[in-house]
Coordinates of C-alpha atoms in Angstrom, one line a residue:
M16 CA 20.7 -5.2 24.0
K17 CA 21.0 -2.4 21.5
F18 CA 18.8 -2.2 18.4
I19 CA 21.3 -2.2 15.7
K20 CA 19.2 -1.1 12.7
D21 CA 20.5 3.1 13.6
D22 CA 16.9 4.3 10.7
F23 CA 14.3 1.9 11.7
L24 CA 11.3 3.5 12.0
W25 CA 9.4 3.4 15.2
G26 CA 5.7 5.2 15.9
G27 CA 2.2 4.4 17.1
A28 CA -0.8 3.6 14.5
T29 CA -4.6 4.8 15.1
A30 CA -7.8 3.9 13.7
A31 CA -9.7 7.7 12.8
S32 CA -13.0 5.6 13.9
Q33 CA -11.1 5.0 17.1
V34 CA -9.9 8.7 18.0
E35 CA -11.8 10.7 15.5
G36 CA -15.0 11.8 17.5
A37 CA -16.8 14.6 15.6
Y38 CA -19.1 11.9 13.8
N39 CA -21.5 14.9 13.3
E40 CA -18.7 17.8 12.9
G41 CA -17.1 19.2 9.5
G42 CA -19.9 17.2 7.5
K43 CA -19.3 14.0 8.5
T44 CA -21.6 11.3 7.7
L45 CA -21.6 7.9 10.3
T46 CA -20.0 4.6 9.6
L47 CA -21.8 1.4 10.6
L48 CA -19.4 1.4 13.1
E49 CA -20.7 4.1 14.4
M50 CA -23.6 2.4 14.7
K51 CA -22.9 -0.3 16.7
P52 CA -22.8 -0.2 20.6
F53 CA -21.0 -0.2 23.8
L54 CA -22.9 -3.2 25.2
P55 CA -20.8 -4.6 29.0
I56 CA -19.0 -7.5 28.1
K57 CA -20.3 -11.2 29.8
N58 CA -17.1 -12.8 27.9
R59 CA -13.9 -10.7 27.1
K60 CA -12.6 -14.1 25.8
A61 CA -15.5 -14.1 23.0
I62 CA -15.1 -13.0 19.3
H63 CA -17.2 -9.3 19.3
F64 CA -17.0 -8.1 16.2
G65 CA -21.1 -8.2 15.1
G66 CA -24.0 -9.2 17.4
Q67 CA -26.5 -6.3 16.3
T68 CA -29.6 -6.9 13.3
K69 CA -29.7 -4.8 10.6
E70 CA -33.1 -3.6 12.2
E71 CA -30.6 -2.0 15.4
M72 CA -27.9 0.1 13.7
L73 CA -30.4 1.4 11.9
D74 CA -32.6 2.5 15.2
S75 CA -28.9 3.7 16.3
I76 CA -29.2 6.4 13.6
E77 CA -32.1 7.9 15.6
N78 CA -31.2 6.7 18.2
K79 CA -34.5 5.8 19.6
Q80 CA -32.9 3.1 22.3
N81 CA -31.0 6.1 24.0
L82 CA -27.6 3.8 23.7
H83 CA -23.9 5.1 24.0
Y84 CA -21.7 4.3 20.3
P85 CA -18.2 5.7 21.8
K86 CA -16.7 5.3 17.9
R87 CA -18.2 8.5 17.3
F88 CA -16.9 10.5 20.5
G89 CA -13.1 8.5 20.4
I90 CA -10.9 10.0 22.5
D91 CA -12.0 13.5 21.0
F92 CA -8.5 13.3 18.8
Y93 CA -10.5 15.6 16.2
H94 CA -10.3 18.5 18.6
R95 CA -6.9 17.6 20.5
Y96 CA -4.9 16.6 17.7
K97 CA -2.1 18.8 17.8
E98 CA -1.9 17.6 21.8
D99 CA -1.6 13.8 20.7
I100 CA 1.0 14.7 18.1
A101 CA 2.6 16.6 20.6
L102 CA 2.8 14.0 23.0
F103 CA 4.0 11.6 20.3
K104 CA 6.9 13.9 19.7
E105 CA 7.9 13.9 23.4
A106 CA 7.9 9.8 23.0
G107 CA 10.3 9.9 20.4
M108 CA 8.3 9.1 17.4
N109 CA 9.2 9.4 14.1
I110 CA 6.3 7.0 12.0
Y111 CA 2.6 8.3 12.9
R112 CA 0.1 5.3 11.5
M113 CA -3.2 6.7 10.7
S114 CA -6.2 6.7 9.1
I115 CA -8.5 8.8 6.6
A116 CA -12.4 9.2 6.9
W117 CA -14.0 8.1 3.7
S118 CA -16.7 10.0 5.3
R119 CA -15.6 12.7 5.9
I120 CA -13.6 13.4 2.3
F121 CA -16.8 12.7 0.0
P122 CA -19.6 11.6 2.8
N123 CA -22.6 10.8 0.5
G124 CA -19.8 8.5 -1.2
D125 CA -21.1 9.8 -4.8
D126 CA -20.4 13.1 -3.5
E127 CA -19.0 15.1 -7.3
K128 CA -16.6 17.4 -5.0
P129 CA -14.9 16.2 -1.6
N130 CA -16.1 17.6 1.3
E131 CA -13.2 20.9 1.8
A132 CA -14.3 20.9 6.0
G133 CA -12.5 17.5 5.9
I134 CA -9.1 17.8 3.8
D135 CA -8.2 21.0 5.9
F136 CA -8.9 18.8 9.5
Y137 CA -6.2 16.0 8.1
R138 CA -3.9 18.6 6.0
N139 CA -3.3 20.6 9.7
V140 CA -3.0 16.9 11.4
F141 CA -0.4 15.9 9.0
E142 CA 1.8 19.7 9.0
E143 CA 1.4 19.0 12.4
C144 CA 3.0 15.5 12.2
K145 CA 5.6 17.4 10.1
K146 CA 6.6 19.6 12.3
A147 CA 7.3 17.2 14.8
G148 CA 9.4 15.7 13.0
I149 CA 7.2 12.6 12.1
K150 CA 6.6 11.0 8.9
V151 CA 3.0 9.5 8.2
M152 CA 1.9 6.5 6.8
V153 CA -2.5 6.5 6.2
T154 CA -4.6 3.6 5.8
M155 CA -7.5 4.9 3.5
H156 CA -10.1 1.9 4.6
H157 CA -9.9 1.2 8.4
F158 CA -13.2 -0.9 8.8
D159 CA -15.1 2.7 7.9
T160 CA -16.9 2.1 5.2
P161 CA -19.6 5.2 5.0
Y162 CA -23.3 4.5 5.7
E163 CA -24.5 6.2 2.8
I164 CA -22.2 3.5 0.6
T165 CA -23.8 0.2 2.4
K166 CA -27.4 2.4 2.1
K167 CA -26.7 2.8 -1.3
Y168 CA -24.8 0.0 -3.4
G169 CA -24.8 -2.4 -0.9
G170 CA -21.3 -1.6 -0.2
W171 CA -18.7 -3.2 -1.7
T172 CA -20.1 -6.7 -3.2
N173 CA -21.1 -3.8 -5.3
R174 CA -18.7 -3.7 -8.4
K175 CA -19.8 0.4 -8.3
V176 CA -17.8 0.8 -5.1
I177 CA -14.1 0.0 -6.7
D178 CA -14.8 3.5 -8.6
L179 CA -15.9 5.1 -5.9
F180 CA -12.6 4.0 -4.0
V181 CA -10.8 4.9 -6.9
K182 CA -12.2 8.7 -7.2
Y183 CA -11.0 9.0 -3.4
A184 CA -7.5 8.1 -3.2
K185 CA -7.2 10.0 -6.5
T186 CA -8.4 12.7 -4.2
L187 CA -6.2 12.0 -1.3
F188 CA -3.0 12.0 -3.8
E189 CA -4.1 15.5 -5.2
E190 CA -4.6 17.4 -2.1
F191 CA -1.5 15.1 0.4
D192 CA 1.0 13.8 -1.9
D193 CA 3.9 16.2 0.0
V194 CA 2.8 15.2 2.9
V195 CA 1.8 11.2 2.9
D196 CA 5.0 8.9 3.2
F197 CA 3.5 5.5 2.7
W198 CA 0.0 4.3 1.3
L199 CA -1.8 1.3 3.0
P200 CA -5.5 1.4 1.0
F201 CA -7.0 -1.0 3.4
N202 CA -6.2 -1.8 6.6
E203 CA -6.3 -5.5 8.0
I204 CA -7.8 -6.3 4.4
N205 CA -8.7 -10.4 5.4
V206 CA -11.8 -8.8 7.6
A207 CA -13.7 -9.2 4.9
I208 CA -14.3 -12.7 5.5
W209 CA -14.7 -12.5 9.0
S210 CA -16.9 -9.4 9.6
T211 CA -19.0 -8.5 7.1
E212 CA -19.8 -5.4 8.5
V213 CA -16.7 -4.5 10.0
G214 CA -14.9 -5.2 6.4
L215 CA -17.3 -4.3 4.1
G216 CA -20.1 -2.2 5.0
V217 CA -22.4 -5.1 4.5
F218 CA -24.9 -6.5 7.0
E219 CA -24.0 -9.5 8.6
S220 CA -28.3 -10.0 9.0
D221 CA -29.0 -9.8 5.1
F222 CA -27.8 -13.7 4.8
K223 CA -29.9 -15.5 4.9
S224 CA -27.5 -18.8 4.4
K225 CA -23.9 -19.6 5.0
N226 CA -22.6 -20.0 1.2
E227 CA -25.0 -16.7 0.4
R228 CA -22.6 -14.7 3.0
D229 CA -19.5 -16.8 2.3
Q230 CA -19.7 -16.5 -1.6
A231 CA -20.9 -11.8 -0.9
A232 CA -18.1 -11.7 1.3
Y233 CA -15.6 -13.0 -1.2
Q234 CA -16.4 -11.2 -4.1
G235 CA -17.0 -8.5 -1.6
L236 CA -12.5 -8.9 -1.3
H237 CA -12.1 -9.5 -4.9
H238 CA -13.4 -5.5 -5.0
Q239 CA -10.9 -4.9 -2.4
F240 CA -8.1 -6.5 -3.7
I241 CA -9.0 -5.1 -7.5
A242 CA -9.8 -1.7 -5.7
Q243 CA -5.7 -1.7 -3.9
A244 CA -4.2 -2.2 -7.1
K245 CA -6.1 0.3 -9.4
V246 CA -5.2 2.5 -6.6
I247 CA -1.5 1.5 -6.9
E248 CA -1.4 2.1 -9.9
L249 CA -2.5 5.9 -9.9
G250 CA -0.7 6.6 -7.2
K251 CA 2.8 5.5 -9.2
K252 CA 1.6 7.6 -11.9
M253 CA 0.6 10.4 -9.3
C254 CA 2.9 10.7 -6.7
K255 CA 5.9 11.3 -5.8
L256 CA 8.8 9.2 -6.5
K257 CA 9.4 8.2 -3.4
T258 CA 6.2 7.6 -2.3
K259 CA 5.9 3.7 -1.1
F260 CA 2.4 1.2 -1.5
G261 CA 1.8 -1.2 1.2
C262 CA -0.9 -3.5 2.3
M263 CA -2.4 -4.1 5.6
V264 CA -3.6 -8.0 6.6
A265 CA -4.5 -9.7 9.7
N266 CA -1.5 -11.8 10.7
I267 CA -2.8 -15.5 12.3
T268 CA 1.2 -17.2 12.5
T269 CA -0.4 -21.3 13.9
Y270 CA 1.4 -23.9 15.0
A271 CA -0.2 -28.0 14.4
L272 CA -0.8 -28.7 17.5
D273 CA 1.4 -31.7 17.9
C274 CA 4.1 -33.4 14.8
N275 CA 0.8 -35.6 14.5
P276 CA 0.4 -35.6 10.7
I277 CA -3.2 -34.8 10.0
N278 CA -2.7 -32.0 12.4
E279 CA 0.2 -30.9 10.1
I280 CA -1.3 -30.4 7.7
E281 CA -4.7 -29.0 9.4
N282 CA -2.0 -26.5 9.6
L283 CA -0.9 -26.1 6.6
K284 CA -4.3 -25.9 5.1
S285 CA -5.7 -23.3 7.7
Q286 CA -2.2 -21.2 7.1
Q287 CA -3.3 -21.0 3.4
I288 CA -6.7 -19.7 4.4
S289 CA -7.0 -17.6 7.0
R290 CA -2.9 -16.1 5.8
W291 CA -1.2 -16.8 3.0
F292 CA -4.4 -16.1 0.7
F293 CA -4.4 -12.8 1.4
Y294 CA -0.7 -12.2 0.8
D295 CA -0.3 -14.3 -2.3
V296 CA -3.2 -11.7 -4.0
V297 CA -1.8 -8.7 -2.7
A298 CA 2.3 -9.4 -3.2
K299 CA 2.1 -12.0 -6.3
G300 CA -0.4 -10.8 -8.5
E301 CA -2.5 -14.0 -8.7
Y302 CA -5.4 -16.0 -7.0
P303 CA -3.0 -18.9 -6.1
T304 CA -4.1 -22.6 -7.1
Y305 CA -5.1 -23.5 -3.5
I306 CA -7.7 -21.6 -2.4
K307 CA -9.3 -22.0 -6.4
R308 CA -9.7 -25.3 -4.8
Y309 CA -11.2 -24.5 -1.6
F310 CA -13.9 -22.5 -4.4
T311 CA -14.8 -25.0 -5.9
E312 CA -14.9 -27.2 -3.0
N313 CA -17.2 -24.3 -1.5
N314 CA -19.3 -23.5 -4.2
I315 CA -17.8 -19.9 -4.5
N316 CA -17.7 -18.6 -7.7
I317 CA -15.9 -15.1 -8.1
I318 CA -17.1 -13.2 -10.7
M319 CA -14.1 -11.1 -12.5
E320 CA -14.0 -8.2 -15.5
N321 CA -11.4 -9.3 -18.3
D322 CA -8.8 -7.6 -17.6
D323 CA -8.8 -8.1 -13.5
E324 CA -6.2 -10.7 -13.1
K325 CA -3.7 -7.9 -15.4
V326 CA -4.7 -5.4 -12.9
L327 CA -3.6 -7.7 -9.6
K328 CA -0.5 -8.8 -11.7
N329 CA 0.3 -5.9 -12.8
N330 CA 0.0 -3.5 -9.6
T331 CA 1.2 -5.9 -6.1
V332 CA 2.9 -4.4 -3.4
D333 CA 5.9 -2.4 -2.6
F334 CA 5.8 -3.4 1.1
I335 CA 4.2 -5.8 3.2
S336 CA 3.1 -4.7 6.1
F337 CA 0.8 -6.6 8.8
S338 CA -0.8 -6.8 12.2
Y339 CA 0.4 -9.2 14.7
Y340 CA -1.2 -9.4 18.6
M341 CA -0.7 -14.0 18.8
S342 CA 0.1 -16.9 17.6
A343 CA -2.4 -20.0 18.1
T344 CA -2.2 -23.8 17.7
V345 CA -4.3 -25.6 15.5
A346 CA -5.4 -29.5 15.5
V347 CA -8.2 -31.2 13.1
Q348 CA -9.4 -32.3 17.1
G349 CA -8.3 -29.4 19.1
K350 CA -10.2 -28.7 22.5
D351 CA -9.5 -25.8 24.1
K352 CA -10.0 -22.2 21.7
A353 CA -8.0 -19.0 22.5
S354 CA -9.2 -15.7 21.5
G355 CA -8.3 -13.5 18.8
N356 CA -8.6 -10.0 17.1
V357 CA -10.4 -10.9 14.1
S358 CA -10.4 -14.5 15.0
T359 CA -10.1 -18.1 17.6
G360 CA -7.5 -20.8 17.6
G361 CA -6.5 -23.3 19.6
K362 CA -4.8 -23.3 22.8
N363 CA -0.7 -23.1 23.2
P364 CA -0.1 -24.3 26.7
F365 CA 3.1 -23.0 26.4
L366 CA 2.3 -19.1 26.7
E367 CA 0.2 -17.0 28.9
A368 CA -2.6 -14.9 27.4
T369 CA -4.4 -11.5 27.9
E370 CA -8.1 -11.3 29.6
W371 CA -9.1 -11.3 26.6
G372 CA -7.4 -14.7 25.6
W373 CA -4.9 -13.1 22.9
Q374 CA -1.9 -15.4 23.5
I375 CA 1.7 -13.3 24.4
D376 CA 4.1 -14.9 21.8
P377 CA 7.2 -12.4 21.1
I378 CA 9.3 -15.2 19.4
G379 CA 6.2 -16.2 17.0
L380 CA 6.7 -13.1 15.6
R381 CA 10.6 -13.5 14.2
V382 CA 8.6 -16.6 13.1
S383 CA 6.1 -14.8 10.7
L384 CA 8.4 -12.4 9.4
N385 CA 11.1 -15.5 8.4
Q386 CA 8.1 -16.4 6.8
M387 CA 7.3 -13.1 5.1
W388 CA 10.6 -12.9 4.1
D389 CA 11.0 -16.1 2.3
R390 CA 7.7 -16.5 0.7
Y391 CA 7.9 -13.2 -0.6
Q392 CA 11.6 -10.8 -0.3
K393 CA 9.7 -7.2 0.1
P394 CA 9.8 -5.1 2.5
L395 CA 8.2 -5.9 6.4
F396 CA 6.5 -3.5 8.3
I397 CA 5.1 -4.1 11.4
S398 CA 1.9 -2.3 11.8
E399 CA 0.1 -3.9 14.5
N400 CA 1.2 -4.9 17.7
G401 CA 0.6 -4.1 21.5
I402 CA -1.2 -5.2 24.6
G403 CA -5.3 -4.6 26.0
V404 CA -5.2 -4.1 29.8
L405 CA -7.7 -3.2 32.1
E406 CA -6.2 0.2 33.9
N407 CA -6.4 2.8 36.2
L408 CA -4.9 6.1 37.3
D409 CA -3.3 5.7 40.3
S410 CA -2.9 8.4 43.5
N411 CA 0.1 9.5 41.3
N412 CA -1.9 10.3 37.6
T413 CA -0.4 7.3 35.7
V414 CA -0.3 4.2 34.9
K415 CA 3.0 1.1 36.0
D416 CA 2.3 -1.0 33.2
D417 CA 5.4 -2.3 33.8
Y418 CA 3.1 -5.4 31.4
R419 CA 3.4 -3.7 28.7
I420 CA 7.1 -2.2 29.1
D421 CA 7.7 -6.4 29.3
Y422 CA 5.2 -7.4 26.3
L423 CA 6.8 -4.4 23.7
G424 CA 10.4 -4.9 25.0
K425 CA 10.3 -8.4 24.1
H426 CA 9.0 -8.1 20.8
F427 CA 11.6 -5.6 20.2
E428 CA 14.3 -8.5 21.0
Q429 CA 12.4 -10.6 18.5
I430 CA 12.4 -7.8 15.8
N431 CA 16.2 -7.1 16.8
E432 CA 16.7 -10.8 15.8
A433 CA 15.0 -10.8 12.8
I434 CA 17.5 -8.4 11.2
K435 CA 19.8 -10.4 12.8
D436 CA 18.8 -13.4 10.2
G437 CA 18.5 -10.9 7.4
I438 CA 15.4 -9.6 7.3
D439 CA 14.4 -6.1 5.1
V440 CA 12.0 -5.3 8.0
F441 CA 12.0 -1.5 7.9
G442 CA 9.2 -0.2 10.7
Y443 CA 6.9 -1.2 13.5
T444 CA 4.1 1.1 14.8
M445 CA 3.2 -0.1 18.0
W446 CA -1.3 -0.3 18.9
T447 CA -1.6 1.8 19.9
P448 CA 0.7 4.9 20.9
I449 CA -2.6 6.4 23.8
D450 CA -5.4 4.5 24.9
V451 CA -8.2 4.5 22.1
V452 CA -11.6 2.8 21.4
S453 CA -11.4 -0.5 21.2
A454 CA -12.3 -1.9 17.6
S455 CA -14.2 -5.2 18.5
T456 CA -16.0 -4.3 22.0
N457 CA -16.1 -1.0 21.9
E458 CA -14.9 -0.6 25.0
M459 CA -12.3 2.3 26.3
S460 CA -11.7 0.2 29.0
K461 CA -9.6 -2.2 27.3
R462 CA -6.5 0.2 27.2
Y463 CA -3.6 0.1 24.4
G464 CA -1.7 2.9 24.5
M465 CA 1.3 4.5 26.4
I466 CA -1.2 7.4 27.4
Y467 CA -4.0 7.0 29.5
V468 CA -7.1 8.6 28.0
D469 CA -9.4 9.7 31.1
Y470 CA -12.8 8.6 29.7
D471 CA -14.5 5.2 30.8
D472 CA -17.1 2.7 28.4
Y473 CA -19.5 5.0 28.9
H474 CA -17.1 8.3 27.8
N475 CA -17.5 9.9 32.1
G476 CA -14.5 11.9 32.7
T477 CA -12.1 14.7 31.7
G478 CA -10.2 13.1 28.1
N479 CA -7.4 14.4 29.5
R480 CA -4.0 13.2 28.9
F481 CA -1.4 11.0 31.5
K482 CA 2.0 9.8 30.7
K483 CA 1.9 6.1 31.9
K484 CA 5.4 4.4 33.0
S485 CA 6.0 2.3 29.6
F486 CA 5.6 6.2 27.6
N487 CA 9.2 7.7 29.6
W488 CA 10.3 3.6 28.9
F489 CA 9.8 4.0 25.8
Q490 CA 11.6 7.2 25.4
N491 CA 14.0 6.4 26.6
F492 CA 14.5 3.8 24.1
M493 CA 14.0 6.3 21.2
K494 CA 17.7 7.5 22.9
T495 CA 19.3 4.9 23.7
K496 CA 18.0 1.8 21.4
E497 CA 17.9 -0.8 24.0
F498 CA 16.1 -2.2 25.6

């Protein structure tokens, strides 16, 4: 089968905290993610965000327990980016979605001037991409609020952080407008609700009750909504006309477990609260009526300034990007649960799942694309999609990952079908082109890439890169557009 869109963008996505390493080089400071150790996994199908107390995370600054902190080392992209980008080019990628570490640009969060060493590093990375003929999509905040902002301001629950973030964005526009093609202010912005540490830089153990936590989470989320809108407003003034600004949401497509009306309405409500709310705010520019009812019934009061609603309405996104890994079912009294990248859902008896319990549903991607196109009529970009698997190099220094080839091919087929449906979907970046440290479990052994990185969970190994079978498959796909 041949892919029908010639100008489609194909590539891969990574996050600074999962690839860069060099946590104490070039003036960089720690983020909360780099304060979480690797702990042996007892249950891979559990949700792993969180788990450490504030005290344990603070102890990690000096590593008093002599634990291993994988995100401080990543895959050493900081020193090996030329090698990696050369591999991306060899694979045929024509777009690379990556993130900038805020703490490399403003190590103290509120520095008067940006850190030149950080700016130089990213300039070098972007220039390397341009030499390779690879477009660049940049995420400004990928789960890595600098710890200094947590310590001084309490993270995103403090409205002052909006101004700090806009100043950071202004610096990025000034320095990199000529080499960045697409900007995403926040990665999976809805994660703020599921993990305040990951999404907002706020310690979960600081909250005394669920209501206090929910109030803080939605208030911090509101501040990120306003920050994103202000960044888009600023970018439209500062950047070249062809630069586009998007959102990124963790897309959780669900189905009612059966046709029982009580499960249908439960699924509708679940989709509204866990999914549509976030898209509605950034794409339509307003808080929907259903979330206002939810706030009232759950005693959540969002504090807004006078012009907040106007800022949101006037600065919606140019395009919608989202992650899609799996689908789930919803029922009022569902029995079996399935894991996911940010939350749990019900099991679907028609789907297979990974070792981490993520249900594989390529058709659900086409469903998602149709739903979003019908609802928003904005260009769509799939910014994360992939499969994590336990893998080891074979005697030929490769991995015969036919399961990944099958996974990617079936998802590509559904993108093709969505384009035939008339949907404006313009690009796809797999998670991820190269093995990285897992965001949730801190594992290296949960491997997503078509390039193998020789590190184990404790970073034993050479760090050398090896092409998997999927690398050659993708390379051939980019030449022939046949899958």
